[in-house]
PDB file of C-alpha atoms in Angstrom:
ATOM      1  CA  MET A   1      14.323 -10.470   6.952  1.00 89.00           C
ATOM      2  CA  ILE A   2      12.262  -7.637   8.472  1.00 93.00           C
ATOM      3  CA  ASN A   3      15.410  -5.572   9.078  1.00 93.00           C
ATOM      4  CA  HIS A   4      16.523  -6.182   5.483  1.00 92.00           C
ATOM      5  CA  ILE A   5      13.156  -5.054   4.090  1.00 94.00           C
ATOM      6  CA  CYS A   6      12.906  -2.062   6.418  1.00 96.00           C
ATOM      7  CA  ARG A   7      16.463  -0.880   5.663  1.00 95.00           C
ATOM      8  CA  SER A   8      15.411  -0.676   2.012  1.00 94.00           C
ATOM      9  CA  SER A   9      12.207   1.201   2.793  1.00 93.00           C
ATOM     10  CA  VAL A  10      11.655   4.946   3.055  1.00 91.00           C
ATOM     11  CA  ASP A  11      11.005   4.954   6.810  1.00 95.00           C
ATOM     12  CA  PHE A  12      12.717   2.194   8.798  1.00 97.00           C
ATOM     13  CA  GLY A  13      10.839   2.922  12.040  1.00 97.00           C
ATOM     14  CA  PHE A  14       7.431   2.906  10.386  1.00 97.00           C
ATOM     15  CA  CYS A  15       8.248  -0.303   8.510  1.00 97.00           C
ATOM     16  CA  TYR A  16       9.536  -2.075  11.606  1.00 96.00           C
ATOM     17  CA  LYS A  17       6.486  -1.021  13.613  1.00 97.00           C
ATOM     18  CA  VAL A  18       4.014  -2.229  10.967  1.00 97.00           C
ATOM     19  CA  PHE A  19       5.615  -5.659  10.699  1.00 96.00           C
ATOM     20  CA  HIS A  20       6.050  -6.216  14.424  1.00 95.00           C
ATOM     21  CA  ALA A  21       2.525  -5.048  15.241  1.00 96.00           C
ATOM     22  CA  ASN A  22       1.167  -7.756  12.950  1.00 95.00           C
ATOM     23  CA  LEU A  23       3.567 -10.683  13.424  1.00 93.00           C
ATOM     24  CA  LYS A  24       1.813 -13.863  14.481  1.00 89.00           C
ATOM     25  CA  SER A  25       5.106 -15.665  15.032  1.00 90.00           C
ATOM     26  CA  PRO A  26       8.749 -14.585  15.242  1.00 85.00           C
ATOM     27  CA  SER A  27       9.494 -17.206  12.575  1.00 89.00           C
ATOM     28  CA  THR A  28       7.102 -15.712  10.000  1.00 93.00           C
ATOM     29  CA  ASP A  29       8.483 -16.430   6.524  1.00 93.00           C
ATOM     30  CA  LEU A  30       8.593 -14.118   3.524  1.00 94.00           C
ATOM     31  CA  VAL A  31       5.152 -15.216   2.320  1.00 95.00           C
ATOM     32  CA  GLY A  32       3.783 -14.340   5.768  1.00 96.00           C
ATOM     33  CA  LEU A  33       5.515 -10.951   5.698  1.00 96.00           C
ATOM     34  CA  SER A  34       4.055 -10.352   2.251  1.00 96.00           C
ATOM     35  CA  ARG A  35       0.613 -11.198   3.618  1.00 97.00           C
ATOM     36  CA  ILE A  36       1.078  -8.696   6.465  1.00 97.00           C
ATOM     37  CA  ILE A  37       2.042  -5.806   4.233  1.00 97.00           C
ATOM     38  CA  ILE A  38      -0.522  -6.538   1.525  1.00 97.00           C
ATOM     39  CA  ASP A  39      -3.288  -6.728   4.129  1.00 97.00           C
ATOM     40  CA  GLU A  40      -2.077  -3.526   5.821  1.00 97.00           C
ATOM     41  CA  GLY A  41      -1.898  -1.759   2.479  1.00 97.00           C
ATOM     42  CA  ALA A  42      -5.400  -2.876   1.494  1.00 97.00           C
ATOM     43  CA  ASN A  43      -6.828  -1.844   4.873  1.00 97.00           C
ATOM     44  CA  ASN A  44      -5.117   1.540   4.727  1.00 96.00           C
ATOM     45  CA  ALA A  45      -6.242   2.193   1.151  1.00 96.00           C
ATOM     46  CA  SER A  46      -9.803   1.196   2.042  1.00 97.00           C
ATOM     47  CA  ASN A  47      -9.873   3.490   5.091  1.00 97.00           C
ATOM     48  CA  ASN A  48      -8.424   6.369   3.092  1.00 94.00           C
ATOM     49  CA  LEU A  49     -10.872   5.783   0.272  1.00 95.00           C
ATOM     50  CA  GLU A  50     -13.763   5.976   2.728  1.00 96.00           C
ATOM     51  CA  HIS A  51     -12.340   9.152   4.325  1.00 94.00           C
ATOM     52  CA  VAL A  52     -11.754  10.940   1.031  1.00 93.00           C
ATOM     53  CA  ALA A  53     -15.138   9.871  -0.369  1.00 95.00           C
ATOM     54  CA  ASP A  54     -16.765  11.328   2.747  1.00 95.00           C
ATOM     55  CA  LEU A  55     -14.856  14.598   2.280  1.00 92.00           C
ATOM     56  CA  LEU A  56     -15.933  14.690  -1.363  1.00 94.00           C
ATOM     57  CA  HIS A  57     -19.554  14.084  -0.412  1.00 96.00           C
ATOM     58  CA  HIS A  58     -19.546  17.116   1.901  1.00 96.00           C
ATOM     59  CA  GLU A  59     -17.388  19.444  -0.233  1.00 93.00           C
ATOM     60  CA  THR A  60     -19.083  22.363  -2.012  1.00 95.00           C
ATOM     61  CA  ASP A  61     -16.067  24.020  -3.677  1.00 92.00           C
ATOM     62  CA  PRO A  62     -15.846  22.719  -7.293  1.00 94.00           C
ATOM     63  CA  ASN A  63     -12.033  22.935  -7.325  1.00 88.00           C
ATOM     64  CA  LYS A  64     -11.733  20.848  -4.166  1.00 87.00           C
ATOM     65  CA  GLN A  65     -14.370  18.443  -5.485  1.00 91.00           C
ATOM     66  CA  TYR A  66     -12.234  17.966  -8.582  1.00 89.00           C
ATOM     67  CA  LEU A  67      -9.107  17.237  -6.547  1.00 87.00           C
ATOM     68  CA  LEU A  68     -10.938  14.956  -4.129  1.00 90.00           C
ATOM     69  CA  SER A  69     -12.494  13.012  -6.998  1.00 92.00           C
ATOM     70  CA  HIS A  70      -8.967  12.280  -8.239  1.00 89.00           C
ATOM     71  CA  CYS A  71      -8.073  11.153  -4.739  1.00 90.00           C
ATOM     72  CA  VAL A  72     -11.074   8.813  -4.592  1.00 93.00           C
ATOM     73  CA  TYR A  73     -10.006   7.354  -7.927  1.00 92.00           C
ATOM     74  CA  GLY A  74      -6.404   6.981  -6.740  1.00 91.00           C
ATOM     75  CA  TYR A  75      -7.239   5.240  -3.470  1.00 93.00           C
ATOM     76  CA  ASP A  76      -9.764   2.993  -5.210  1.00 94.00           C
ATOM     77  CA  GLY A  77      -7.035   1.973  -7.643  1.00 92.00           C
ATOM     78  CA  ALA A  78      -4.481   1.426  -4.869  1.00 93.00           C
ATOM     79  CA  PHE A  79      -7.005  -0.707  -2.958  1.00 95.00           C
ATOM     80  CA  GLY A  80      -7.672  -2.722  -6.106  1.00 95.00           C
ATOM     81  CA  SER A  81      -3.942  -3.277  -6.653  1.00 95.00           C
ATOM     82  CA  PHE A  82      -3.550  -4.668  -3.138  1.00 96.00           C
ATOM     83  CA  LYS A  83      -6.610  -6.912  -3.511  1.00 97.00           C
ATOM     84  CA  VAL A  84      -5.356  -8.374  -6.792  1.00 97.00           C
ATOM     85  CA  ALA A  85      -1.899  -8.845  -5.222  1.00 97.00           C
ATOM     86  CA  SER A  86      -3.550 -10.642  -2.303  1.00 97.00           C
ATOM     87  CA  ASP A  87      -5.244 -13.076  -4.672  1.00 97.00           C
ATOM     88  CA  ALA A  88      -1.954 -13.673  -6.505  1.00 97.00           C
ATOM     89  CA  LEU A  89      -0.185 -14.311  -3.181  1.00 97.00           C
ATOM     90  CA  ASP A  90      -2.869 -16.845  -2.215  1.00 96.00           C
ATOM     91  CA  GLN A  91      -2.239 -18.639  -5.516  1.00 96.00           C
ATOM     92  CA  GLY A  92       1.547 -18.571  -5.134  1.00 94.00           C
ATOM     93  CA  LYS A  93       1.932 -16.382  -8.228  1.00 95.00           C
ATOM     94  CA  PHE A  94       4.776 -14.305  -6.855  1.00 95.00           C
ATOM     95  CA  PRO A  95       5.678 -12.483 -10.116  1.00 95.00           C
ATOM     96  CA  ASP A  96       2.051 -11.343 -10.280  1.00 96.00           C
ATOM     97  CA  VAL A  97       2.244 -10.100  -6.681  1.00 96.00           C
ATOM     98  CA  LEU A  98       5.172  -7.888  -7.644  1.00 95.00           C
ATOM     99  CA  HIS A  99       3.424  -6.644 -10.782  1.00 95.00           C
ATOM    100  CA  ASP A 100       0.240  -5.856  -8.861  1.00 95.00           C
ATOM    101  CA  VAL A 101       1.836  -3.986  -5.950  1.00 95.00           C
ATOM    102  CA  ARG A 102       3.834  -1.918  -8.428  1.00 93.00           C
ATOM    103  CA  GLN A 103       0.557  -0.595  -9.845  1.00 90.00           C
ATOM    104  CA  GLY A 104      -0.436   1.088  -6.561  1.00 85.00           C
ATOM    105  CA  PRO A 105       1.894   4.107  -6.789  1.00 83.00           C
ATOM    106  CA  TYR A 106       0.619   4.880 -10.291  1.00 81.00           C
ATOM    107  CA  GLN A 107      -2.924   4.853  -8.985  1.00 80.00           C
ATOM    108  CA  LEU A 108      -2.108   7.079  -6.020  1.00 83.00           C
ATOM    109  CA  ARG A 109      -0.589   9.767  -8.238  1.00 81.00           C
ATOM    110  CA  GLN A 110      -4.186  10.802  -8.870  1.00 75.00           C
ATOM    111  CA  CYS A 111      -4.258  12.190  -5.319  1.00 82.00           C
ATOM    112  CA  ILE A 112      -1.102  14.315  -5.343  1.00 75.00           C
ATOM    113  CA  GLY A 113      -2.933  17.594  -6.045  1.00 67.00           C
ATOM    114  CA  VAL A 114      -4.834  17.279  -2.777  1.00 70.00           C
ATOM    115  CA  PHE A 115      -1.647  17.902  -0.756  1.00 68.00           C
ATOM    116  CA  ALA A 116      -2.199  21.623  -1.164  1.00 64.00           C
ATOM    117  CA  THR A 117      -5.806  21.540   0.012  1.00 67.00           C
ATOM    118  CA  ASP A 118      -5.750  19.098   2.912  1.00 75.00           C
ATOM    119  CA  PRO A 119      -2.682  18.291   5.053  1.00 81.00           C
ATOM    120  CA  ASP A 120      -4.503  15.264   6.515  1.00 85.00           C
ATOM    121  CA  ILE A 121      -4.729  13.730   3.048  1.00 87.00           C
ATOM    122  CA  GLY A 122      -1.086  14.606   2.470  1.00 85.00           C
ATOM    123  CA  GLN A 123      -0.130  12.642   5.599  1.00 89.00           C
ATOM    124  CA  ARG A 124      -2.364   9.754   4.537  1.00 90.00           C
ATOM    125  CA  ASN A 125      -0.639   9.750   1.137  1.00 88.00           C
ATOM    126  CA  ILE A 126       2.773   9.537   2.803  1.00 90.00           C
ATOM    127  CA  ILE A 127       1.699   6.549   4.907  1.00 93.00           C
ATOM    128  CA  MET A 128       0.172   4.888   1.850  1.00 93.00           C
ATOM    129  CA  GLU A 129       3.331   5.492  -0.166  1.00 91.00           C
ATOM    130  CA  ASN A 130       5.402   3.921   2.643  1.00 94.00           C
ATOM    131  CA  LEU A 131       3.140   0.862   2.672  1.00 96.00           C
ATOM    132  CA  MET A 132       3.344   0.537  -1.114  1.00 95.00           C
ATOM    133  CA  THR A 133       7.128   0.804  -1.015  1.00 95.00           C
ATOM    134  CA  MET A 134       7.262  -1.869   1.691  1.00 96.00           C
ATOM    135  CA  ALA A 135       4.985  -4.105  -0.413  1.00 96.00           C
ATOM    136  CA  ILE A 136       7.193  -3.675  -3.476  1.00 95.00           C
ATOM    137  CA  ILE A 137      10.390  -4.415  -1.530  1.00 96.00           C
ATOM    138  CA  THR A 138       8.796  -7.472   0.082  1.00 96.00           C
ATOM    139  CA  ALA A 139       7.509  -8.731  -3.279  1.00 96.00           C
ATOM    140  CA  ILE A 140      10.953  -8.267  -4.874  1.00 95.00           C
ATOM    141  CA  ASN A 141      12.467 -10.367  -2.078  1.00 93.00           C
ATOM    142  CA  LEU A 142       9.682 -12.917  -2.480  1.00 92.00           C
ATOM    143  CA  ASN A 143      10.585 -13.315  -6.146  1.00 88.00           C
ATOM    144  CA  ASP A 144      14.326 -13.502  -5.415  1.00 85.00           C
ATOM    145  CA  GLN A 145      14.088 -16.418  -3.009  1.00 71.00           C
ATOM    146  CA  PRO A 146      15.376 -19.785  -4.281  1.00 62.00           C
ATOM    147  CA  LYS A 147      12.783 -21.987  -5.966  1.00 55.00           C
ATOM    148  CA  ILE A 148      12.256 -25.531  -4.715  1.00 49.00           C
ATOM    149  CA  ILE A 149      11.992 -28.000  -7.572  1.00 43.00           C
ATOM    150  CA  ASN A 150      10.158 -31.257  -6.870  1.00 42.00           C
TER     151      ASN A 150
END
């Protein structure tokens, strides 16, 4: 399943590395893979939010402050999307997981303008976009799996 998800992602090597670095068991099911990527996405968004907020706090140029404030907003929104998706996953609400992880890229668009001012943020955005894509692909697969009827 990891190979299937990673072949559909933007960066196979990155995807493969993220999953295998966090696998607790080689027989981890799709719910477990979803948990891995949602947790990784939330952690990454939280770390990036902290980094960008720190940059904003120390920035004196009004133009850069404006761009960084959009970045703070974007990463806060992406973090929120992952947290809501995590709650939905815990409740077994798989369609909600997919809906929630799909919100992340819209939130992150707020940070696109910062590419020109800070290459570090640009690289962080790329990693975050890869994680969001992996979360969406995993959630699509989660929703496509056969349902067990009792």
